[in-house]
Short mmCIF file of C-alpha atoms in Angstrom, two decimals:
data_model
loop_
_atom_site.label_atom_id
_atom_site.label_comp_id
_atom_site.label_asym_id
_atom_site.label_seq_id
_atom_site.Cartn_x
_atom_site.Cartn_y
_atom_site.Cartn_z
CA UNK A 29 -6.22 5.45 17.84
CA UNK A 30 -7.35 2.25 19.51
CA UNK A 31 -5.52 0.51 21.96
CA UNK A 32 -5.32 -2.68 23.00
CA UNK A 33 -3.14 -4.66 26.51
CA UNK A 34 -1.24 -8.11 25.47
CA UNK A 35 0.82 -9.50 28.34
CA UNK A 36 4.77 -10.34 27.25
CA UNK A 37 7.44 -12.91 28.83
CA UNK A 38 10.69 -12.31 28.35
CA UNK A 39 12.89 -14.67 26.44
CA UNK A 40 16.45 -15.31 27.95
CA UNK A 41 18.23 -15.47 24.10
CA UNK A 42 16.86 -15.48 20.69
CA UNK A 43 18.47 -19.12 19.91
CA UNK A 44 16.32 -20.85 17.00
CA UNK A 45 16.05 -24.05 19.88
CA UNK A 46 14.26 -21.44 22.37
CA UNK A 47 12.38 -19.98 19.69
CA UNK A 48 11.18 -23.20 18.21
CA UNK A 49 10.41 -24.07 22.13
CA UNK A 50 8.28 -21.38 22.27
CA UNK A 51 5.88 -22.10 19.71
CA UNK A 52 5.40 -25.13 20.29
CA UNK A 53 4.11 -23.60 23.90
CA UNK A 54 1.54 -21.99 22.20
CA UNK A 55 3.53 -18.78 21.87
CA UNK A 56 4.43 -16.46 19.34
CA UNK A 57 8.17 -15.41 19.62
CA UNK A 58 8.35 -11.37 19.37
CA UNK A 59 11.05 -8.74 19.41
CA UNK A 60 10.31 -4.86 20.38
CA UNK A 61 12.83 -2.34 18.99
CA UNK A 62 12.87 1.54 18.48
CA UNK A 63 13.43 1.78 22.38
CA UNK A 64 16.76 2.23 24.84
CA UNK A 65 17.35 -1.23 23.59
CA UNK A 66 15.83 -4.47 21.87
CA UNK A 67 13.86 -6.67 24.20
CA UNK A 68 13.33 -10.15 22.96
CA UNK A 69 9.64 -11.68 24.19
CA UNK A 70 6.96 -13.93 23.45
CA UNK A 71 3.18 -13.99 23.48
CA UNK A 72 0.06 -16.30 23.95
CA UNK A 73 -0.32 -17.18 20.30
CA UNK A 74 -4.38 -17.52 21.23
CA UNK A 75 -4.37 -13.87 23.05
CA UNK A 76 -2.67 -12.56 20.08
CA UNK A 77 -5.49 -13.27 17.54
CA UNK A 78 -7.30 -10.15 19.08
CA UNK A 79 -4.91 -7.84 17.94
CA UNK A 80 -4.01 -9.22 14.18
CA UNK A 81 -7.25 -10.88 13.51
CA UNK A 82 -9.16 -7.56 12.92
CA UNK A 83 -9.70 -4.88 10.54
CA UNK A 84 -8.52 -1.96 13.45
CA UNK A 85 -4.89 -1.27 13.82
CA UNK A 86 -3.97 -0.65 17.55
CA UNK A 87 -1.84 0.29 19.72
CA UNK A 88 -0.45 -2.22 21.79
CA UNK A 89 0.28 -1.45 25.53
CA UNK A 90 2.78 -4.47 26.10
CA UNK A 91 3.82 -5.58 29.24
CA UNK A 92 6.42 -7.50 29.74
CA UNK A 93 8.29 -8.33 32.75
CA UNK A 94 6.29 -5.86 34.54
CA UNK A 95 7.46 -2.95 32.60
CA UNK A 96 5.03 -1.44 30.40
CA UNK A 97 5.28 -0.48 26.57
CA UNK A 98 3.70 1.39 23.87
CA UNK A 99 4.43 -0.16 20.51
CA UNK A 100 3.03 -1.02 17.11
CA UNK A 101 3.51 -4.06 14.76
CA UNK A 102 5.96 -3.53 12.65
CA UNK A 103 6.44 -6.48 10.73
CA UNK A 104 4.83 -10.05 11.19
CA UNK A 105 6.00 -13.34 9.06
CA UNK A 106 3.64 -16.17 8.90
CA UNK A 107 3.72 -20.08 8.57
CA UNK A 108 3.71 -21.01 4.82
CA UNK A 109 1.10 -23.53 5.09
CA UNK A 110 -1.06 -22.87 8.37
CA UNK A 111 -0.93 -19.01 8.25
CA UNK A 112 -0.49 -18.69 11.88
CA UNK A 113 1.89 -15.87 13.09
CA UNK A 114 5.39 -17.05 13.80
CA UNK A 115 7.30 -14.20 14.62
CA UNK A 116 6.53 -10.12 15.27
CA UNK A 117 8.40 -6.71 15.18
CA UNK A 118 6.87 -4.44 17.25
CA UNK A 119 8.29 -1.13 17.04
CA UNK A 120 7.98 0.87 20.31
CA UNK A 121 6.57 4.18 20.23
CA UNK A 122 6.30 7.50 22.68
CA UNK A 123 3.69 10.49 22.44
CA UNK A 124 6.22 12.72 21.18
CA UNK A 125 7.97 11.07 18.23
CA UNK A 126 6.35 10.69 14.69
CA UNK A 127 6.01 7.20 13.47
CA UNK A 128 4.58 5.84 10.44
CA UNK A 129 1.83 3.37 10.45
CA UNK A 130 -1.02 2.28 7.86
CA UNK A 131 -4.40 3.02 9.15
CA UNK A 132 -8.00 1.44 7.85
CA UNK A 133 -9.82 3.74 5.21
CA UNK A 134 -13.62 4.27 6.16
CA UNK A 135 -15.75 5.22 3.15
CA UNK A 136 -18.55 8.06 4.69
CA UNK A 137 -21.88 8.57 3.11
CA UNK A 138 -24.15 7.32 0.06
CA UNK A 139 -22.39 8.48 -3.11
CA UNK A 140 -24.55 10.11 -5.51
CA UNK A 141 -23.32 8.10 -8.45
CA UNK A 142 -24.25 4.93 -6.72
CA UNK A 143 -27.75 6.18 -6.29
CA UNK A 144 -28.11 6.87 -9.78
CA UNK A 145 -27.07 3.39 -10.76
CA UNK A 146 -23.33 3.18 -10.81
CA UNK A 147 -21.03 0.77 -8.71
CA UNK A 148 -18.94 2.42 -5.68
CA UNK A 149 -14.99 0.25 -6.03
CA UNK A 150 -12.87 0.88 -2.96
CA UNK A 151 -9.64 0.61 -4.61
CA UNK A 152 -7.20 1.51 -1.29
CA UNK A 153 -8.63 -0.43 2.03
CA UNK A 154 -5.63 1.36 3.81
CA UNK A 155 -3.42 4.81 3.57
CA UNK A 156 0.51 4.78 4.75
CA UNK A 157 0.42 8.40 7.17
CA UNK A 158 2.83 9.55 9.61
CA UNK A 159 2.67 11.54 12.73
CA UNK A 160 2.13 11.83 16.53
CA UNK A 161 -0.10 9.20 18.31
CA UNK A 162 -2.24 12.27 19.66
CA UNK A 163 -3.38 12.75 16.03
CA UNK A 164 -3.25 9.46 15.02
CA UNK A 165 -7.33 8.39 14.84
CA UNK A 166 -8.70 5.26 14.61
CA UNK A 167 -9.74 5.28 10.93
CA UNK A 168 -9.28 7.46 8.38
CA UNK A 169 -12.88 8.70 7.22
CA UNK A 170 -13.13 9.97 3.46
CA UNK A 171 -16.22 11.62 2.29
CA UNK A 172 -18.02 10.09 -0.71
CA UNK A 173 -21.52 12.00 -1.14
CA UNK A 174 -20.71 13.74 -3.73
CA UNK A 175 -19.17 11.53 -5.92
CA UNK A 176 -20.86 11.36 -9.37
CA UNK A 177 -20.52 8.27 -12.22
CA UNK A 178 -17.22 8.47 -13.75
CA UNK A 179 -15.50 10.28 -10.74
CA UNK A 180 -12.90 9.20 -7.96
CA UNK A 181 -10.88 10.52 -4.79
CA UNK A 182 -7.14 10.47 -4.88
CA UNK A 183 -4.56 10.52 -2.39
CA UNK A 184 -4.16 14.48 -3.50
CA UNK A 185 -7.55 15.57 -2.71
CA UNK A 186 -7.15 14.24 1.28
CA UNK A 187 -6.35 15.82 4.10
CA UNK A 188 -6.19 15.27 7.91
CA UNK A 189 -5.24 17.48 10.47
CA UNK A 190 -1.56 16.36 11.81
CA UNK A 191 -0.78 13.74 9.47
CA UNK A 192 1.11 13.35 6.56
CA UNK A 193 -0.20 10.53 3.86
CA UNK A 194 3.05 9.00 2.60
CA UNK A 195 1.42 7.09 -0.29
CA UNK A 196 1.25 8.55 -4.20
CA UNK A 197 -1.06 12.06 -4.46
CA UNK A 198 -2.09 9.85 -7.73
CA UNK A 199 -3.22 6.97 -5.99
CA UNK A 200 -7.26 6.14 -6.53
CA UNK A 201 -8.81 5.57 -2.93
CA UNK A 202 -12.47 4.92 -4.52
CA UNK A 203 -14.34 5.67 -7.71
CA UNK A 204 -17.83 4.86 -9.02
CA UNK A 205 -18.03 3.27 -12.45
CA UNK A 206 -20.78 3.12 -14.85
CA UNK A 207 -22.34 -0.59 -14.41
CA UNK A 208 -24.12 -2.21 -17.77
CA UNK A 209 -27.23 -1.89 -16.79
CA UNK A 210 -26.67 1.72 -15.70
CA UNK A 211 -25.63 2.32 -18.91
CA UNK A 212 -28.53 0.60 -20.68
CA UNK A 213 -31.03 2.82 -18.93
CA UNK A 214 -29.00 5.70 -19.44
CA UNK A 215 -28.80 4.94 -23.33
CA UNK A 216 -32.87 3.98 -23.09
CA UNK A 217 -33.71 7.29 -21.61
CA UNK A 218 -31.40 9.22 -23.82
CA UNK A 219 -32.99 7.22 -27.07
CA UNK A 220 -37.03 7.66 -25.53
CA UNK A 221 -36.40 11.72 -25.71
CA UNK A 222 -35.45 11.74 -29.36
#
């Protein structure tokens, strides 16, 4: 999994006047839980971008007060009009405890339906999995060669080593659908041989 250092200042209480204070510094108020005890922070909002504007999920190696964390974001809750971040969970993690975390789905390979005309629809961009960080990987790759017209993947037919996928077995990761014009040649070619 990919990691990523953002720097952390501790907040003295979690009063709505310090918290307002804060982002109007620039910062974005945070809170890190899941450890020996809740530690209330705050981050540059402008050094933050790196690690929410992205398609990667990382790890975050905080450090705040000179004491260095492991965590993930948890939860974020954004401004209703501007969209910028104004407060994050991060949930602090350790190399031997399973935690749960959505990870980016990469789609490997030229599907064969696609070559023969049909339209490759990636209908999950993301799959909910759970395990250690040692077998947590940076994206989780799903094989599409093979896929004909009129077939998908599902949740069911996945499988990576050390991680459990939390979402439905039912649940349609990609597919390749018959397109119009796919269909036109298909019916041309079909009507030609009689």
């Amino acid at each position: 999994m990919l990691s990523i250092e953002l720097q952390g200042t501790k907040r003295t209480t979690a009063s709505n006047a310090e918290t307002k204070q804060s982002r109007a510094n620039g910062n974005v108020p945070c809170v890190l839980y899941g450890g020996k005890e809740n530690v209330h922070f705050s981050v540059n909002a402008i050094a933050f971008e790196k690690v929410y504007i992205t398609p990667n999920v990382y790890v975050v190696e905080l450090t705040i007060e000179g004491k260095k964390h492991k965590a993930i974001i948890k939860d974020m809750q954004f401004h209703p009009t501007t969209d910028a971040p104004i407060h994050v969970d991060f949930l602090e993690i350790t190399d031997d405890k399973a935690f749960t975390i959505k990870l980016p789905v990469k789609l490997k390979g030229v599907a064969e339906g696609v070559k023969a005309g049909g339209k490759l629809q990636q209908k999950m961009r993301k799959l909910k999995v759970s395990g250690l960080l040692k077998d947590m990987p940076a994206t989780l790759d799903v094989e599409i060669s093979k896929l004909a017209i009129g077939q998908s993947i599902k949740v069911e037919k996945l499988a990576f080593a050390g991680l459990t996928i939390l979402d439905p077995k039912s649940a349609v990761i990609c597919s390749v659908n018959l397109t119009r014009s796919a269909a036109r040649a298909m019916q041309e070619a079909a009507n030609a041989k009689k």
